[in-house]
Tab-separated table of C-alpha atoms in Angstrom:
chain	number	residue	atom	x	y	z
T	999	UNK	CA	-3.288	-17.093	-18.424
T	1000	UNK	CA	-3.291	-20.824	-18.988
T	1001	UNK	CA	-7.016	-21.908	-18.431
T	1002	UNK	CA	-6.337	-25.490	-19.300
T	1003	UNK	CA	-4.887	-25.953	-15.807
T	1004	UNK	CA	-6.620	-28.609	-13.951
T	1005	UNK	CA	-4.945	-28.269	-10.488
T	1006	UNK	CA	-2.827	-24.403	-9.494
T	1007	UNK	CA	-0.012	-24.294	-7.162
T	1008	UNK	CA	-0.704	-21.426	-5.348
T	1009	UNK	CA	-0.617	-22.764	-1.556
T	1010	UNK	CA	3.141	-23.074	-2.282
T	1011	UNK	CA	3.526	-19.543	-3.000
T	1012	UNK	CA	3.880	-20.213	-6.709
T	1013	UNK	CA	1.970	-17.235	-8.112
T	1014	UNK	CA	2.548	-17.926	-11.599
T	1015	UNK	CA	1.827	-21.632	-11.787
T	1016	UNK	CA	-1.042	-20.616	-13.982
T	1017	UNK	CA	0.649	-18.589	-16.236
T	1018	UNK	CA	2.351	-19.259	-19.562
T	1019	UNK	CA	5.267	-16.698	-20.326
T	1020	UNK	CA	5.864	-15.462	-24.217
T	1021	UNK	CA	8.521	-13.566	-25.902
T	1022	UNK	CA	7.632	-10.445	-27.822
T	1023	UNK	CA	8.061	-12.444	-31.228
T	1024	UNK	CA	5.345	-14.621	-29.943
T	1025	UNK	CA	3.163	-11.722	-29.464
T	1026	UNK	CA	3.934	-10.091	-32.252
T	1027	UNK	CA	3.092	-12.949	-34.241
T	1028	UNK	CA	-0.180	-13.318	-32.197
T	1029	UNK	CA	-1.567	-9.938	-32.791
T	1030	UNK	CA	-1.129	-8.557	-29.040
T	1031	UNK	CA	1.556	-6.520	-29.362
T	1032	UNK	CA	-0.420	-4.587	-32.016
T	1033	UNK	CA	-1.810	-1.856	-29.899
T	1034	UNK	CA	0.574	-2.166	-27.248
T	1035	UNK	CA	4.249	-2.322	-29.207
T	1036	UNK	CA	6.799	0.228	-30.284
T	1037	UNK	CA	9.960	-0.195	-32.060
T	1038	UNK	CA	13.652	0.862	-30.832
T	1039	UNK	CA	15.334	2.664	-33.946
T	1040	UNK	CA	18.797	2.594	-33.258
T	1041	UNK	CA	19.835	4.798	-36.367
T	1042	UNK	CA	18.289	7.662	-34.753
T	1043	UNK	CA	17.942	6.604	-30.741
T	1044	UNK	CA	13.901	6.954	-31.130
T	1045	UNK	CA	10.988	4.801	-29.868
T	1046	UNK	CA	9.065	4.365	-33.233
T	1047	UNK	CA	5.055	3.722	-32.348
T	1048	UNK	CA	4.604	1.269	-35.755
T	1049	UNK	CA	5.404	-2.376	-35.778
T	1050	UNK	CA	6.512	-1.854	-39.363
T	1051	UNK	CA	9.887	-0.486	-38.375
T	1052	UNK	CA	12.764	-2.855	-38.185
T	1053	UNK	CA	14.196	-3.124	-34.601
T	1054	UNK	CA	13.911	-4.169	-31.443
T	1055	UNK	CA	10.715	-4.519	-29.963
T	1056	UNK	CA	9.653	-2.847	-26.724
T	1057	UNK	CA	6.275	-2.498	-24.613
T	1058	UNK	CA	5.016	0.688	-24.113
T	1059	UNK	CA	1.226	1.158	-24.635
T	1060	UNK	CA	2.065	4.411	-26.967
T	1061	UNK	CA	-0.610	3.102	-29.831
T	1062	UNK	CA	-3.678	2.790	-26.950
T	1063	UNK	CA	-2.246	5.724	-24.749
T	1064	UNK	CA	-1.164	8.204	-27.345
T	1065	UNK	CA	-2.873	7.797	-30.597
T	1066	UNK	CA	-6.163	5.883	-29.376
T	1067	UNK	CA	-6.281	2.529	-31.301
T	1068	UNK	CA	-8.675	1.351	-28.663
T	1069	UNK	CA	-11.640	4.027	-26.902
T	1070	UNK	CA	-10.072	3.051	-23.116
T	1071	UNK	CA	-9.813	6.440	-21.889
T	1072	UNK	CA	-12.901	7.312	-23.343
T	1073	UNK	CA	-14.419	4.026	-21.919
T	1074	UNK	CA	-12.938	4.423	-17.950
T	1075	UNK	CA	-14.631	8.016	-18.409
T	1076	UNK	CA	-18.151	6.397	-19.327
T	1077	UNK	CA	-17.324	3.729	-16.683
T	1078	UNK	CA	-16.138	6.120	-14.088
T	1079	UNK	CA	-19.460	8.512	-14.703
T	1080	UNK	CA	-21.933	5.474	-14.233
T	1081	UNK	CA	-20.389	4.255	-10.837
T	1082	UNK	CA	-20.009	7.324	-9.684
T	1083	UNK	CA	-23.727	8.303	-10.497
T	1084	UNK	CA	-24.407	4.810	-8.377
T	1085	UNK	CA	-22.244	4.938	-5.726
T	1086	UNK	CA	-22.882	8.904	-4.762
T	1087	UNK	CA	-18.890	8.912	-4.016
T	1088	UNK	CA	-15.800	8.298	-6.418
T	1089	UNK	CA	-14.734	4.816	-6.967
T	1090	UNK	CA	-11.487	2.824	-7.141
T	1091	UNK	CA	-11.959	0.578	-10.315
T	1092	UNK	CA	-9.775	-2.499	-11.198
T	1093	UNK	CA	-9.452	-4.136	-14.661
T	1094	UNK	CA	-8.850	-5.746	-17.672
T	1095	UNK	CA	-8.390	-5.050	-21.233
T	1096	UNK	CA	-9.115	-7.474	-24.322
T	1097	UNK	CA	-7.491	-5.466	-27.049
T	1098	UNK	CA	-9.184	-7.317	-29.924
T	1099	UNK	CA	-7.069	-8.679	-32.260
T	1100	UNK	CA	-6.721	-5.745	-34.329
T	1101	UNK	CA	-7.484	-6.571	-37.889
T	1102	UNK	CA	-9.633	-8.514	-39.928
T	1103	UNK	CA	-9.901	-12.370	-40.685
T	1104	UNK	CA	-8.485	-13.336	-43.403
T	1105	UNK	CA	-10.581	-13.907	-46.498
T	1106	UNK	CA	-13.872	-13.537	-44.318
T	1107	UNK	CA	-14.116	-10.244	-44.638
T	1108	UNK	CA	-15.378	-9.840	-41.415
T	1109	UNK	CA	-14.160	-8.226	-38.123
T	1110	UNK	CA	-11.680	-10.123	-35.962
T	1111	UNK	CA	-12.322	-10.224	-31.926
T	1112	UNK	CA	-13.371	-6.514	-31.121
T	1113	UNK	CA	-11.758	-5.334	-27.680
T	1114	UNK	CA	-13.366	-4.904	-24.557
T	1115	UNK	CA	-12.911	-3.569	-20.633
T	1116	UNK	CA	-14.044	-6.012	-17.935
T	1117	UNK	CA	-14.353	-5.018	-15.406
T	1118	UNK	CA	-13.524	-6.824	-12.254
T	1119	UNK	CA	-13.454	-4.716	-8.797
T	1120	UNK	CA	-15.033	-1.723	-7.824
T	1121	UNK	CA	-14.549	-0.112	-4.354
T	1122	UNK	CA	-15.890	3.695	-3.337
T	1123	UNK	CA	-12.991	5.623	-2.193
T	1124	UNK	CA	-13.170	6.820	1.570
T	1125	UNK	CA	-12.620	10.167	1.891
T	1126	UNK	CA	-10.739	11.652	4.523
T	1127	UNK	CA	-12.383	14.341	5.859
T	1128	UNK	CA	-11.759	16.691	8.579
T	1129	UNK	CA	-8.634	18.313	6.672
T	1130	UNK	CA	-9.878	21.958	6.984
T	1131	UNK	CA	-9.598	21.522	11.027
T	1132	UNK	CA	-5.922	22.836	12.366
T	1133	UNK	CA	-4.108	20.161	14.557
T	1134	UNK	CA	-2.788	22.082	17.231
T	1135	UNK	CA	0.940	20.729	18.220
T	1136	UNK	CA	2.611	22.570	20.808
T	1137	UNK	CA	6.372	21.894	20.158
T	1138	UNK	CA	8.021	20.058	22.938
T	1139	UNK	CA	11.451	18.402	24.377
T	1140	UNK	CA	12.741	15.659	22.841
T	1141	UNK	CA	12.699	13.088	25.520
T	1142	UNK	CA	9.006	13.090	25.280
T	1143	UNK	CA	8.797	11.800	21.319
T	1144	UNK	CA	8.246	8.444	20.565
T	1145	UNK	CA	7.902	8.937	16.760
T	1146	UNK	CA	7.976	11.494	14.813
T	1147	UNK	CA	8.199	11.481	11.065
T	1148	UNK	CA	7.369	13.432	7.855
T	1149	UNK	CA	5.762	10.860	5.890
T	1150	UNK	CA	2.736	9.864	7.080
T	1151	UNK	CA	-1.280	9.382	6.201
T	1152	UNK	CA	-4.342	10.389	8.545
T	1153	UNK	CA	-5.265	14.102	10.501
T	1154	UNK	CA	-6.320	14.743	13.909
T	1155	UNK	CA	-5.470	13.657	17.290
T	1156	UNK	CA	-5.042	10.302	18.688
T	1157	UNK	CA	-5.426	9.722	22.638
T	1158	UNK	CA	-6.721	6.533	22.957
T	1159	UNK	CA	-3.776	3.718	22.632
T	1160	UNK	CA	-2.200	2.490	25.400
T	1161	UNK	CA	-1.409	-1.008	23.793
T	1162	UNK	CA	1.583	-1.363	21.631
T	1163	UNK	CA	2.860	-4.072	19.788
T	1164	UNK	CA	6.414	-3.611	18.186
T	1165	UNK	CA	9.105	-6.132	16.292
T	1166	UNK	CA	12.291	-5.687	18.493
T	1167	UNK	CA	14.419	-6.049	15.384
T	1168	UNK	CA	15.030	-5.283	12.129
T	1169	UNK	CA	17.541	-7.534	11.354
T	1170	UNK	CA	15.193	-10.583	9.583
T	1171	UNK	CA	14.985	-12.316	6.528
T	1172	UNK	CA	12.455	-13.336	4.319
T	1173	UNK	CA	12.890	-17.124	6.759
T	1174	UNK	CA	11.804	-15.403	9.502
T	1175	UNK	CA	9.243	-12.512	9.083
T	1176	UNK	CA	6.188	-15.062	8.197
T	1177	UNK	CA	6.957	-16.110	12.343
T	1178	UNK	CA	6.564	-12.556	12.717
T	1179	UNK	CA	3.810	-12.134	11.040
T	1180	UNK	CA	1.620	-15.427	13.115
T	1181	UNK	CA	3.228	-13.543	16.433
T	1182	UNK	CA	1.770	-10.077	15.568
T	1183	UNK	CA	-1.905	-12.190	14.282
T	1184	UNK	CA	-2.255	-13.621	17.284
T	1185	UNK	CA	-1.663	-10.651	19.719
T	1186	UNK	CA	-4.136	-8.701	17.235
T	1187	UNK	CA	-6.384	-11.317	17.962
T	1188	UNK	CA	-6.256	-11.090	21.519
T	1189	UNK	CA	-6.652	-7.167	21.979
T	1190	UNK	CA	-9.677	-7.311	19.448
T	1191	UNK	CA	-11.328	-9.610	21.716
T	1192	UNK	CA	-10.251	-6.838	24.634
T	1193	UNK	CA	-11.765	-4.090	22.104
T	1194	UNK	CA	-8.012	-2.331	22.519
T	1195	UNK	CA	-7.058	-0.659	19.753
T	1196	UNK	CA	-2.795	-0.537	19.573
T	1197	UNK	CA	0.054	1.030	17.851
T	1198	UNK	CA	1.985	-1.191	15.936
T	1199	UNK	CA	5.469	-0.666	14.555
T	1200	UNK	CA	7.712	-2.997	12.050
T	1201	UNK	CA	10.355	-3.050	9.600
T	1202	UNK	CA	9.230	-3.115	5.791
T	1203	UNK	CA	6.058	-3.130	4.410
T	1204	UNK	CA	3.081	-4.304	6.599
T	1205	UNK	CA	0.985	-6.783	4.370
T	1206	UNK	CA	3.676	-7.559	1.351
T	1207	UNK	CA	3.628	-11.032	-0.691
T	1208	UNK	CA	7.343	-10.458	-0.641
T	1209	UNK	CA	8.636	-11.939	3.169
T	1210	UNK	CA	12.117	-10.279	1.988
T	1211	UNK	CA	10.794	-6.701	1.979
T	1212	UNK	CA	8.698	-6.271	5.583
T	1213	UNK	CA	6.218	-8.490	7.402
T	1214	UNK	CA	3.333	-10.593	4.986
T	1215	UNK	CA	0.518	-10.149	7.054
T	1216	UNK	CA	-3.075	-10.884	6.253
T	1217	UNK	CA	-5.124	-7.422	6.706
T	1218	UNK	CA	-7.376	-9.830	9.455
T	1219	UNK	CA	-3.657	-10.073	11.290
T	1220	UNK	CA	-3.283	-6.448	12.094
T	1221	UNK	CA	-7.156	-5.134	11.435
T	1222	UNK	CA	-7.384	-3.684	15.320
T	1223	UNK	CA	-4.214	-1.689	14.871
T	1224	UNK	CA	-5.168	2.170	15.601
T	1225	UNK	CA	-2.167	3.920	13.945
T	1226	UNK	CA	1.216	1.387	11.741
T	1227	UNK	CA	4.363	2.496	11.791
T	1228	UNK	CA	6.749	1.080	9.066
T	1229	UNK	CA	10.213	1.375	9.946
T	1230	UNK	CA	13.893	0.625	7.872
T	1231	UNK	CA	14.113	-2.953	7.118
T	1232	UNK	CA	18.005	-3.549	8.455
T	1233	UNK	CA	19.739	-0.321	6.427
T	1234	UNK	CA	17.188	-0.803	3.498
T	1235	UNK	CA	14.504	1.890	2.730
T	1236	UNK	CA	11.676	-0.095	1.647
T	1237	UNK	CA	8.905	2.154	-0.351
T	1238	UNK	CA	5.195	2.324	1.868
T	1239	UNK	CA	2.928	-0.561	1.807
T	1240	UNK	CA	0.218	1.388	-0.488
T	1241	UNK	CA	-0.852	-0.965	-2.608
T	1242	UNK	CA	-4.574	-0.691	-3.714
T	1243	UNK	CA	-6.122	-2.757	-1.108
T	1244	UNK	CA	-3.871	-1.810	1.543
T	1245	UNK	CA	-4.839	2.183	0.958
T	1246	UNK	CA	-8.767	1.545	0.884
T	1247	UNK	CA	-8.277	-0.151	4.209
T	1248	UNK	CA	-6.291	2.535	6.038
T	1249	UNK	CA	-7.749	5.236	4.810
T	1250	UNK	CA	-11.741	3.856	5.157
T	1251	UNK	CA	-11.162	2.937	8.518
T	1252	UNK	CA	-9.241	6.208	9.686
T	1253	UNK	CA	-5.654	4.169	10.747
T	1254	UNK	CA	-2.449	6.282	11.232
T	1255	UNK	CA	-0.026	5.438	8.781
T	1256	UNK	CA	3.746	6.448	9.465
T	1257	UNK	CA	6.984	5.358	7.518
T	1258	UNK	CA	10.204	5.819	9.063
T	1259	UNK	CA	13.067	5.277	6.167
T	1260	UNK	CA	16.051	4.253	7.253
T	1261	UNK	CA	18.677	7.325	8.621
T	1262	UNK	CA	20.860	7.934	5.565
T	1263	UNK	CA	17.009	7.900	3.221
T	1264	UNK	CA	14.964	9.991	5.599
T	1265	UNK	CA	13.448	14.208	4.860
T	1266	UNK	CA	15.068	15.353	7.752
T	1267	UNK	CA	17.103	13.986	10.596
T	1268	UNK	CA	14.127	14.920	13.217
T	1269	UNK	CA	12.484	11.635	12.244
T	1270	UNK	CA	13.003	9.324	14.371
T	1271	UNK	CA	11.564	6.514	17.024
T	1272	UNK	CA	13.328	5.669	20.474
T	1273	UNK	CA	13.425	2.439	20.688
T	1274	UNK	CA	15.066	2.398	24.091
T	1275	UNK	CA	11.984	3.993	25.456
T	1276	UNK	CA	9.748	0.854	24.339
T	1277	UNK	CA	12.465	-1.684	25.185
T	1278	UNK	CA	12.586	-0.102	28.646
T	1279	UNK	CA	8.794	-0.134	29.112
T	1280	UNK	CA	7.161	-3.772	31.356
T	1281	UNK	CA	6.005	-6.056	28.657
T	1282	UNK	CA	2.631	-8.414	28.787
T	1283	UNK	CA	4.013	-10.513	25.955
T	1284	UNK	CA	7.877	-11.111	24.989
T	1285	UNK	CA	8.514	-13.427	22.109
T	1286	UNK	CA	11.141	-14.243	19.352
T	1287	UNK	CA	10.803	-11.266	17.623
T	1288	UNK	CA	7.494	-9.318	18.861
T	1289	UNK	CA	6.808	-7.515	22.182
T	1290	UNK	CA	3.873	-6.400	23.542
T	1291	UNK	CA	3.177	-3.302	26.068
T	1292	UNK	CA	0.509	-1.793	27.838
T	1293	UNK	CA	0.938	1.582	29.316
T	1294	UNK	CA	-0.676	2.879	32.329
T	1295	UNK	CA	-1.409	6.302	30.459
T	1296	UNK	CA	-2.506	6.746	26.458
T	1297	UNK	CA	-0.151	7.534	24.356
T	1298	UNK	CA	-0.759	11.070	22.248
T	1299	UNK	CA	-0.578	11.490	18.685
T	1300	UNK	CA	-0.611	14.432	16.517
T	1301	UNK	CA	-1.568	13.694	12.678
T	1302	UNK	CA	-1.362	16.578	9.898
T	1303	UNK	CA	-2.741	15.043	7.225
T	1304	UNK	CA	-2.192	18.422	5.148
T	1305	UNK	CA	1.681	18.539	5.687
T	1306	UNK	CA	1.967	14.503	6.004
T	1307	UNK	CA	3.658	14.924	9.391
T	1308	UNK	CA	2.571	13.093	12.548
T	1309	UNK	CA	4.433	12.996	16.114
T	1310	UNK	CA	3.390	10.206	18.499
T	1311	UNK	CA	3.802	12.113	21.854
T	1312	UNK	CA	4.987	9.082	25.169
T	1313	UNK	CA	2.326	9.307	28.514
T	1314	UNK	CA	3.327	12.377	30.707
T	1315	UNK	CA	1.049	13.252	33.271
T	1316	UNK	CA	1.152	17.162	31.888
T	1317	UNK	CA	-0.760	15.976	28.703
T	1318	UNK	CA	-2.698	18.655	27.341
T	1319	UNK	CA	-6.566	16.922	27.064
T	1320	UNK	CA	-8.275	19.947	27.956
T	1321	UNK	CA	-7.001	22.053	25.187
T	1322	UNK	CA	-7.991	20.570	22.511
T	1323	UNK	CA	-11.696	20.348	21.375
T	1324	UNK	CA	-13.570	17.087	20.574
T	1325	UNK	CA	-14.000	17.238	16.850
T	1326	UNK	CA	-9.893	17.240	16.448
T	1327	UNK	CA	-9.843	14.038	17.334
T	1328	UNK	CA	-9.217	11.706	14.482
């Protein structure tokens, strides 16, 4: 991290203008690859956890993970044990690691730079609760699926959404998904002013810094969404958007998450979406890539968060309400 850096260039989407990149001679030399570096022996095809070996160096944490050169497990456990004593719930704890420099100054006979563990973001983990409560899905024709898929996040039942938003394609590139992305903001925008809560469904991942790989959205540009769908991004599986922030925000305020790989990638050939159904459906907002629909009746959705299944059920005037009783509703 270069801290002599008067002026970043992050508004360009250069994330490492404030970075300085090393080899691992350079680190060697510095003392950082000390507790961190291993050696390759190729005379016996080994990884070697002492920098006195000749070979090829290679990162792999062995010194802190295996053999302790630096307390950090025994540290996150202390750390861990005082939040969770504050908090009253467990935590999600972010970061970093000074690892000292690992040996004495020279001729001083004094200790060099002991390490430390800063750290710099703590959230409490939501717990999802509700898990020991069956959700009742009475198995039923095809035609009346929307979704269904076997990789998904949240339990209970759904009967609320009637808005949907949806990108009609999956055939973008990283040019065109940050249009997307203002599209689907300001539709969010305009159903949280309506206090309509929507399903929304896109290729990729929701929320990634990478336009390539889905649609980089700002968690403000798709807060009001009730249950995301992530589809296949053209014939590419692209792995869930559950990066650290993304997961505290689904899961602490009780969103439906459902990933739909592409055909050739998916569990089992009963996931699917029909897309015909939406496309057929009056829209309230038609743009490049985004539509917008509002349904005369709520959509129903079954979540299991103890299998990871979910089935998003169309309107149909038959809809079993009654049946089910209030607290399995999600």
């Amino acid at each position: 991290l270069d801290t002599t850096m008067s002026q970043l260039d992050f508004p360009s989407g250069n994330c490492e203008s404030n970075l300085k990149l090393y080899d691992l001679d350079t680190a060697e030399r510095d003392g950082t690859l000390l507790h961190v570096g291993s050696v390759f022996s190729a005379a016996d095809g080994r990884i070697r956890d002492s920098l006195r070996e000749e070979g090829p160096r290679v990162v792999s944490f062995h010194n802190v993970l295996k053999w302790g050169s630096i307390p950090l497990a025994e540290a996150l456990v202390e750390v861990l044990h005082i939040v969770r004593e504050g908090l009253g719930a467990e935590a999600d704890i972010e970061f970093a690691v000074d690892m000292g420099e690992g040996r004495s100054n020279q001729g001083s006979g004094q200790l060099g730079r002991q390490p430390s563990l800063n750290i710099l973001q703590i959230r409490p983990m939501t717990r999802q609760g509700g898990l020991d409560r069956q959700v009742r899905f009475k198995e039923t024709s095809a035609e009346r699926i929307l979704c269904r898929t076997t990789r998904s996040l949240g339990h209970g039942v759904v009967d609320a959404i009637t808005d949907v938003i949806y990108v009609t394609t999956s055939e973008l590139s990283g040019s065109t998904t940050p249009a997307v992305a203002k599209e689907v903001g300001e539709l969010n925008a305009m159903l949280r002013l309506q206090k309509a809560r929507y399903l929304l469904i896109g290729p990729g991942r929701w929320g990634t810094s990478d336009p390539s790989l889905g649609i980089p959205v700002e968690w403000s540009q798709i807060s009001d969404a009730r249950i995301i769908v992530e589809t296949a991004f053209g014939d590419r599986s692209v792995d869930p958007s559950q990066g650290t922030h993304f997961f505290h925000n689904i899961t602490s305020k009780q969103i439906g998450y459902l990933t739909l790989s592409a055909y050739p990638h998916r569990i089992t050939p009963k996931d699917f979406i029909d897309r015909e159904w939406l496309d057929g459906q009056p829209g309230c907002f038609e743009g490049d890539s985004v539509r917008h629909v509002r349904l005369d009746r709520p959509l129903l959705a079954y979540l299991d968060g103890r299998k990871g299944h979910a089935t998003i059920l169309k309107p149909d005037n038959d809809d079993e309400f009654d049946e089910r009783a209030p607290e399995e509703r999600y």
